[in-house]
Coordinates of C-alpha atoms in Angstrom, one line a residue:
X1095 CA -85.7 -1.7 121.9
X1096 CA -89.1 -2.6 122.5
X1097 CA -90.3 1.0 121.6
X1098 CA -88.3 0.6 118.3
X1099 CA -90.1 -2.9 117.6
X1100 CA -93.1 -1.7 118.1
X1101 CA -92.7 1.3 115.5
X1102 CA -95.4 0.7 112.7
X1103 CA -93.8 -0.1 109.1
X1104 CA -95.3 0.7 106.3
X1105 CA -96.4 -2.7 104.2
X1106 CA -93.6 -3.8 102.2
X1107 CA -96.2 -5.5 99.6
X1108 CA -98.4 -2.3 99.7
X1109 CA -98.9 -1.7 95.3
X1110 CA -99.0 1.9 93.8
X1111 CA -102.1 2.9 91.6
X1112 CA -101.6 1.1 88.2
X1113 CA -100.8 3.9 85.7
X1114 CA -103.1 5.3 83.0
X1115 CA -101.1 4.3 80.6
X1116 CA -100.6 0.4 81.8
X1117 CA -104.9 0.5 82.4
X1118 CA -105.0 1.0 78.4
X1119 CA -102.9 -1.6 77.5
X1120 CA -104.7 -3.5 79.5
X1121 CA -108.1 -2.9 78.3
X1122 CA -106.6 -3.2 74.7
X1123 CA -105.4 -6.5 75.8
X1124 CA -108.8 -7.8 77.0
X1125 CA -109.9 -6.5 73.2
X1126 CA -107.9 -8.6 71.4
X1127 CA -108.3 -11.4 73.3
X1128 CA -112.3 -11.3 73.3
X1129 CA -112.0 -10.6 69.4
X1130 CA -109.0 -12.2 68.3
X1131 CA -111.0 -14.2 66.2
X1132 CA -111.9 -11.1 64.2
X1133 CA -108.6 -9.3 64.6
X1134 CA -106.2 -12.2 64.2
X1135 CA -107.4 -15.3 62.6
X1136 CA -110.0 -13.6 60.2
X1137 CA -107.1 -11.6 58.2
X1138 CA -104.6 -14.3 58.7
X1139 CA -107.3 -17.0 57.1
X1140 CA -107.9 -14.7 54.3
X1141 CA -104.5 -14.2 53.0
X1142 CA -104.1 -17.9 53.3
X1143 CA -107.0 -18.5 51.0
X1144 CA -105.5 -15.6 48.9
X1145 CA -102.3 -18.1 48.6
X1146 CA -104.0 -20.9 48.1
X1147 CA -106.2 -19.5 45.3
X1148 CA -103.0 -18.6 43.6
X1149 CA -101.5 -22.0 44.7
X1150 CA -104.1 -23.3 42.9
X1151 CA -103.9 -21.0 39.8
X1152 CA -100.4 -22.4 39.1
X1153 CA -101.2 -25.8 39.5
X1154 CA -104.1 -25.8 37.1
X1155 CA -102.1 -24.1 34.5
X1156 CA -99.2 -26.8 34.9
X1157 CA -101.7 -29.2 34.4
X1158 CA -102.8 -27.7 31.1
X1159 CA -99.6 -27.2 30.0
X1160 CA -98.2 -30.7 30.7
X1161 CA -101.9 -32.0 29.0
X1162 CA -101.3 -29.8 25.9
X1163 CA -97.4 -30.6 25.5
X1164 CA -98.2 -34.7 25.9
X1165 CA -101.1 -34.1 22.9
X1166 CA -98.8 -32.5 20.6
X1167 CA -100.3 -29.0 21.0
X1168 CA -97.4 -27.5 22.5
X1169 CA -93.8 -28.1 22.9
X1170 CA -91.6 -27.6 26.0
X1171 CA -88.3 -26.7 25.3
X1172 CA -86.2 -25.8 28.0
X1173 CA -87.5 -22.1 28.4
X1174 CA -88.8 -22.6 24.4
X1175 CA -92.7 -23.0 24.4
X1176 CA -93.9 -23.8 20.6
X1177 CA -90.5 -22.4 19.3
X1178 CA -91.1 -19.3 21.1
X1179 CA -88.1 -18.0 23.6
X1180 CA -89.8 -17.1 26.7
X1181 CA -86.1 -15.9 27.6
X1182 CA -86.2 -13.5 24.6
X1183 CA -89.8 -12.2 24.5
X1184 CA -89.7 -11.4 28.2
X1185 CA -86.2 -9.4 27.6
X1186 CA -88.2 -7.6 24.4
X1187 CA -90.8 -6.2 27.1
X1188 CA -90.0 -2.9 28.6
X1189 CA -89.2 -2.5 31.9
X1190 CA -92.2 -0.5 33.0
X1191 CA -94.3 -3.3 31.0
X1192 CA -92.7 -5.5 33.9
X1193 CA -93.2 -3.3 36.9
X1194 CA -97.1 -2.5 36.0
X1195 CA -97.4 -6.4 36.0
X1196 CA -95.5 -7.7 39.2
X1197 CA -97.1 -4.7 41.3
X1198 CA -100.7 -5.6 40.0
X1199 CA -100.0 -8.8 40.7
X1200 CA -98.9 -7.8 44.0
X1201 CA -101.7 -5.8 45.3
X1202 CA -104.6 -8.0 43.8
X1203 CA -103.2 -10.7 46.2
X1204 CA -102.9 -8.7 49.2
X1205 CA -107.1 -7.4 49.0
X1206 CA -108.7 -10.3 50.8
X1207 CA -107.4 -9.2 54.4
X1208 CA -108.6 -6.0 54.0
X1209 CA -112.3 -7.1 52.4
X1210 CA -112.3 -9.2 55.8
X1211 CA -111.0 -6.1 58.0
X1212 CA -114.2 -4.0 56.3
X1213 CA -116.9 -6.3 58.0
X1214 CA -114.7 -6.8 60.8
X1215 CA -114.4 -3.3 61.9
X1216 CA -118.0 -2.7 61.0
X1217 CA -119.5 -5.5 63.1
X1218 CA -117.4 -4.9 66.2
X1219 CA -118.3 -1.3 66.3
X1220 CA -121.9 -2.2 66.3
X1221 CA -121.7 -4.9 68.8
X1222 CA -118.9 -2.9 71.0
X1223 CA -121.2 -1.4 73.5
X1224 CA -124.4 -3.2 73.0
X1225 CA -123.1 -6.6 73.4
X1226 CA -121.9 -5.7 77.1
X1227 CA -125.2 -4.8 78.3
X1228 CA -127.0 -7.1 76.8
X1229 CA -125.2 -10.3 78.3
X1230 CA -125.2 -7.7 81.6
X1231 CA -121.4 -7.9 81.4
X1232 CA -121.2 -3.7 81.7
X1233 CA -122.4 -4.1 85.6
X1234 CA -119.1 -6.0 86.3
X1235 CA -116.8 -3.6 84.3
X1236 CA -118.3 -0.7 85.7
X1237 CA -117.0 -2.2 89.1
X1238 CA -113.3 -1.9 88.2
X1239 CA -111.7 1.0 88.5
X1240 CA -111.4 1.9 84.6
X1241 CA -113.1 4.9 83.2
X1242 CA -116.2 4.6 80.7
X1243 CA -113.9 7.1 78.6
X1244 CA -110.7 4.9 79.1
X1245 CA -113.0 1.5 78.3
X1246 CA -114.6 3.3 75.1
X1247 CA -111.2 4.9 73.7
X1248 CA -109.9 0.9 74.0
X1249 CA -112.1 0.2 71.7
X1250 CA -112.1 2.5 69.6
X1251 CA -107.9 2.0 69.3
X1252 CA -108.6 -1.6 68.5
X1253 CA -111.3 -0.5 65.7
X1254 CA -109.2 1.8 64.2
X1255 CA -105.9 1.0 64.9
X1256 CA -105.0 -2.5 66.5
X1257 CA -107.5 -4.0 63.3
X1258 CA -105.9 -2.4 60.3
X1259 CA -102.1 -2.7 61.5
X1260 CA -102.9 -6.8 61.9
X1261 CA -104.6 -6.6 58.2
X1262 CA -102.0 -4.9 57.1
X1263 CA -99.1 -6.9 58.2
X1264 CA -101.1 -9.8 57.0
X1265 CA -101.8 -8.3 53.4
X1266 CA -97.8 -7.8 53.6
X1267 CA -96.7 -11.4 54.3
X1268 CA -99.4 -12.2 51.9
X1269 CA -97.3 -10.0 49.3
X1270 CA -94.2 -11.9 50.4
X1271 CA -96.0 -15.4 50.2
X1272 CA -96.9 -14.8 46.4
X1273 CA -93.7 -13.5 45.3
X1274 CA -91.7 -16.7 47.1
X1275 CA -94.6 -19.2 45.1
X1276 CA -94.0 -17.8 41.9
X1277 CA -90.5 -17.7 42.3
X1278 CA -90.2 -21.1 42.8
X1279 CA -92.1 -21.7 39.9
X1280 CA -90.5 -19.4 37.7
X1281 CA -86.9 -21.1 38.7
X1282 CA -88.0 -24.6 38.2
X1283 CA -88.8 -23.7 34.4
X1284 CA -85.5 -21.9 34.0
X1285 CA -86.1 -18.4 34.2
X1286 CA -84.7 -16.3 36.6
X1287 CA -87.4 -15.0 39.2
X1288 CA -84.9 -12.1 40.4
X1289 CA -84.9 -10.8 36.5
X1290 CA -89.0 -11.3 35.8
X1291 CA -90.7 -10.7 39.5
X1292 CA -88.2 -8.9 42.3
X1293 CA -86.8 -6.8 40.4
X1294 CA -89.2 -5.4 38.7
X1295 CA -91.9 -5.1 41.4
X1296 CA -91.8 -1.9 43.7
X1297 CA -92.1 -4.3 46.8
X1298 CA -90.6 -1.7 49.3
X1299 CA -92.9 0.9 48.0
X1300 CA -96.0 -1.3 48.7
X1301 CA -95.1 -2.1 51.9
X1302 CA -94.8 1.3 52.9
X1303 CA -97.5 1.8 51.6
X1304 CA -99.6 -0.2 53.3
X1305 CA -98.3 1.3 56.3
X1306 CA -98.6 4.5 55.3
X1307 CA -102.6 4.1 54.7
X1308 CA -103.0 3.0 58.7
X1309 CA -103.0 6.6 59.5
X1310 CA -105.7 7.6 56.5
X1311 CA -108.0 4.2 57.4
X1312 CA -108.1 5.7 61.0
X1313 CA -109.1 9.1 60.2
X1314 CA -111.3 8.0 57.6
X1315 CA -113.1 5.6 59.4
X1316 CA -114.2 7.5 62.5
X1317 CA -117.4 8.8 61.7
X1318 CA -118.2 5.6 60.4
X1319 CA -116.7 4.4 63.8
X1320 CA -118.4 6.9 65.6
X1321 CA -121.7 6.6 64.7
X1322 CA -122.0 2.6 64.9
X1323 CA -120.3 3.2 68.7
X1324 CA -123.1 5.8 69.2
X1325 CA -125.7 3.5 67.9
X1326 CA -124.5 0.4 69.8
X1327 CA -124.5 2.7 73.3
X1328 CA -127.8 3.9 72.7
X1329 CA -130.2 1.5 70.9
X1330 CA -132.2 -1.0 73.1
X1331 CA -132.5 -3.5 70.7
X1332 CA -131.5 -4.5 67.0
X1333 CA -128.7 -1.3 67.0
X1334 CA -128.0 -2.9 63.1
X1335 CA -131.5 -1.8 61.9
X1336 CA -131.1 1.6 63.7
X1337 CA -127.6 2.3 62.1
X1338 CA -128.5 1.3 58.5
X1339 CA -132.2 2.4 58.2
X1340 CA -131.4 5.7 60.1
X1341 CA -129.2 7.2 57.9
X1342 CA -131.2 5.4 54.6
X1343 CA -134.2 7.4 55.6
X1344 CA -132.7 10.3 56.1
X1345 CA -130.9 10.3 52.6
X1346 CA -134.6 9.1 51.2
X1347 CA -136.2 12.2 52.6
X1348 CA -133.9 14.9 51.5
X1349 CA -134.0 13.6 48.5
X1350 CA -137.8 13.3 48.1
X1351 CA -138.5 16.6 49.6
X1352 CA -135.4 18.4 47.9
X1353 CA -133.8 19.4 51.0
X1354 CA -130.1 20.1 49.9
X1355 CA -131.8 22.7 46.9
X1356 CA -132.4 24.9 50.1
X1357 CA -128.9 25.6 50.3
X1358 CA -128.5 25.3 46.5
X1359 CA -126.8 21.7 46.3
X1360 CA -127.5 18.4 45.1
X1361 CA -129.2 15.6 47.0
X1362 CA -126.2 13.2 45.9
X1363 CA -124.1 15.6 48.2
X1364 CA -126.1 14.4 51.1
X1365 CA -125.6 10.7 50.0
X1366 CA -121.7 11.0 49.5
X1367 CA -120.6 13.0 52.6
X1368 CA -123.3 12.3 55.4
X1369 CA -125.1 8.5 54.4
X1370 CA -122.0 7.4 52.8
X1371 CA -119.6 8.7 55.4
X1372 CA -121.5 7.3 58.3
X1373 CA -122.0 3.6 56.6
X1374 CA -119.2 3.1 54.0
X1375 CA -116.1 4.2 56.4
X1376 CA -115.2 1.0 57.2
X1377 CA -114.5 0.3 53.2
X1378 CA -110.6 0.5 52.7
X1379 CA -109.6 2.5 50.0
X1380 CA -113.3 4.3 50.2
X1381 CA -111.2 8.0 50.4
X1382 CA -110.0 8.1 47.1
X1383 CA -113.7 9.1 45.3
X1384 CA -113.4 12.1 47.6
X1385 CA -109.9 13.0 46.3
X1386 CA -109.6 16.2 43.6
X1387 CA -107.5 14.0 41.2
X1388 CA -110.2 11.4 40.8
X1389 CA -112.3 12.8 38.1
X1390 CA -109.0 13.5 36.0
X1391 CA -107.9 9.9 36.6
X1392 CA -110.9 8.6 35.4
X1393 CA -111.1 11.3 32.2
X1394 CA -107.5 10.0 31.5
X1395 CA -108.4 6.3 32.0
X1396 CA -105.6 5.3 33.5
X1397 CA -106.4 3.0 35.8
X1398 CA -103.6 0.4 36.3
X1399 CA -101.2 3.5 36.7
X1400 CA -104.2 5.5 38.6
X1401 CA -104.4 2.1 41.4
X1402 CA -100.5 2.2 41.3
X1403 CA -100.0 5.9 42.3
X1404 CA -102.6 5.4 44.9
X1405 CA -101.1 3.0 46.6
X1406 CA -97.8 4.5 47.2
X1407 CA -97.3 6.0 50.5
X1408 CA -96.6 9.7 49.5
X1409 CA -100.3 9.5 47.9
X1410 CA -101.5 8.3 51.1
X1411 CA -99.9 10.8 53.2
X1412 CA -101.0 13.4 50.9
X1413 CA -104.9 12.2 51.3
X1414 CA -104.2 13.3 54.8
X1415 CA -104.7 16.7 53.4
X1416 CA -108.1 15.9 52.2
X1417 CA -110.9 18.4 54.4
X1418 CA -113.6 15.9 54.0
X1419 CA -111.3 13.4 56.4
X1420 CA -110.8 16.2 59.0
X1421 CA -114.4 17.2 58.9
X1422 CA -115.3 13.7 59.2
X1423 CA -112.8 13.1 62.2
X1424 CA -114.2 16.0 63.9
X1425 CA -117.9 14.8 63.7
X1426 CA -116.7 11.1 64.7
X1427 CA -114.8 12.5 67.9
X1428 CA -118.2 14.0 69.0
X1429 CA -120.4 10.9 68.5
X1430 CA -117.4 8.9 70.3
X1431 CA -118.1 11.6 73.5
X1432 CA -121.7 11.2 73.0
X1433 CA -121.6 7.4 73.2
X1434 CA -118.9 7.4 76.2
X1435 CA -121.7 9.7 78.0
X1436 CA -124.4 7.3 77.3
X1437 CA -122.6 4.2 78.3
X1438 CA -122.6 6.1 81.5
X1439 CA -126.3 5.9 82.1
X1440 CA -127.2 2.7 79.8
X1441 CA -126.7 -0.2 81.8
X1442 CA -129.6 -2.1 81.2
X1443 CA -129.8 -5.3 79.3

């Protein structure tokens, strides 16, 4: 009995090695909690002053309205303005009249998250490595057990992905917001808002595609991505002069010293697919100059129907096609191993 009491047990409390996968969440969680502000709040504020810029749009024109009917200079009539029958004129338009409206309407309210997600992105990458050594940070990370590829991929995920998804569930609800604020107005006047605004707007479509651009923005954006990573792992100091004026000069001396005739092409090729790519990624939407349909959209000046087919998801999926995003994903992959190699030996504030 006493030999069998004696027998060493193995700790009952003893923990397993957390797994990869639960160390990445975890890191993604410390992200977004040390940037929330930029993540979370910045897209969410901007949609809400999207709403309340329209908010305010309606209530100015009530105002002007209900000044011009109490002067005499126009007459409210149930649905009747100056004798005219809203009723009637809005069943004259045509339908595709309608749907061009509500889904301009639509999208022009949903921009501000993603004008907030541009700087957003661009700022964190920049800061994302740098920032850590310079408040010394980086020496205490470096003593967990966490990779400096697992800790670099984290942010990369939150650049490219955690960011845009927020922005663009934000831009979404934004949609939603404007189409529930105009309803209410349109139903207090009489009209129906299911006849003038839902039905007529492709809402589904836009949603998807929103969604649908997540996987374009990421692809897009890596070199962009890349390079400000690489810059912020390698520069001592000031890594925003280094990762603007870099690229500028570069671009300023093949074009001064006609560099890009050497291999019988344009200078502006240079600008658009090396100083463009690495600065302007960030920018949503900045893929579709690079698309083969763009100088015929702009021949055929179509541009509320050009923005419209844009935005729909199959024309999102189908920029995934593009061999300038591929290229560009390639070349932001390696800078995104040359910076996880440097973090590696710059640990210096």
């Amino acid at each position: 009995m006493n030999a069998i009491a004696d027998t060493p047990q193995a700790p009952r409390n003893a923990m397993a090695a957390p797994h990869p996968t639960h160390t990445f969440k975890l890191l993604l969680k410390r992200e977004f909690w040390e940037h929330r502000g930029g993540f979370f709040w910045a897209p969410i504020i901007a949609g809400g002053i999207s709403l309340l810029l329209t908010l305010m749009g309606i209530v100015v024109l009530l105002i002007l309205g209900h000044k011009a009917a109490a002067a005499g200079e126009l007459q409210v009539d149930g649905v009747t303005i100056n004798g005219l029958d809203i009723a009637l004129l809005t069943g004259q338009l045509k339908p595709e009249d309608l749907r061009t409206g509500a889904d301009i309407l639509l999208l022009t309210n949903s921009v501000l998250p993603y004008v907030v997600l541009m700087f957003v992105v661009f700022f964190y990458c920049l800061g994302s490595l740098y920032d850590e050594r310079k408040d010394r940070s980086v020496l205490f990370w470096k003593s967990l057990p966490v990779s400096d590829t697992e800790t670099v991929l984290s942010k990369l995920a939150s650049a490219v992905l955690i960011a845009p998804i927020i922005a663009g569930l934000v831009a979404i609800a934004t949609m939603i917001g404007f189409l529930v604020m105009v309803s209410v107005v349109i139903a207090i006047y009489g009209g129906n808002p299911f006849t003038l605004l839902w039905g007529p707007a492709h809402l589904g479509t836009l949603v998807l595609g929103h969604l649908s651009w997540i996987p374009v923005y990421a692809l897009w954006a890596l070199p962009t991505v890349g390079w400000l990573m690489l810059c912020s792992a390698w520069a001592r100091s000031k890594p925003f002069l280094w990762a603007i004026m870099v690229p500028l000069f570069a671009g300023i001396f093949v074009a001064w010293f006609d560099v890009m005739e050497l291999f019988d092409m344009q200078s502006g090729w240079f600008w658009a697919n090396v100083v463009g790519r690495l600065l302007l990624g960030t920018v949503p939407g900045a893929h579709l100059p690079y698309r083969g349909d763009a100088d015929h959209m702009l021949q055929n000046h179509d541009g509320v129907e050009a923005v419209l087919r844009e935005a729909s998801p199959i024309a999102m999926l189908n920029s995934l096609s593009m061999p300038e995003l591929w290229i560009g994903a390639v070349a932001g992959a390696a800078m995104i191993f040359v910076a996880i190699r440097l973090r590696r030996w710059r640990d210096e504030g």
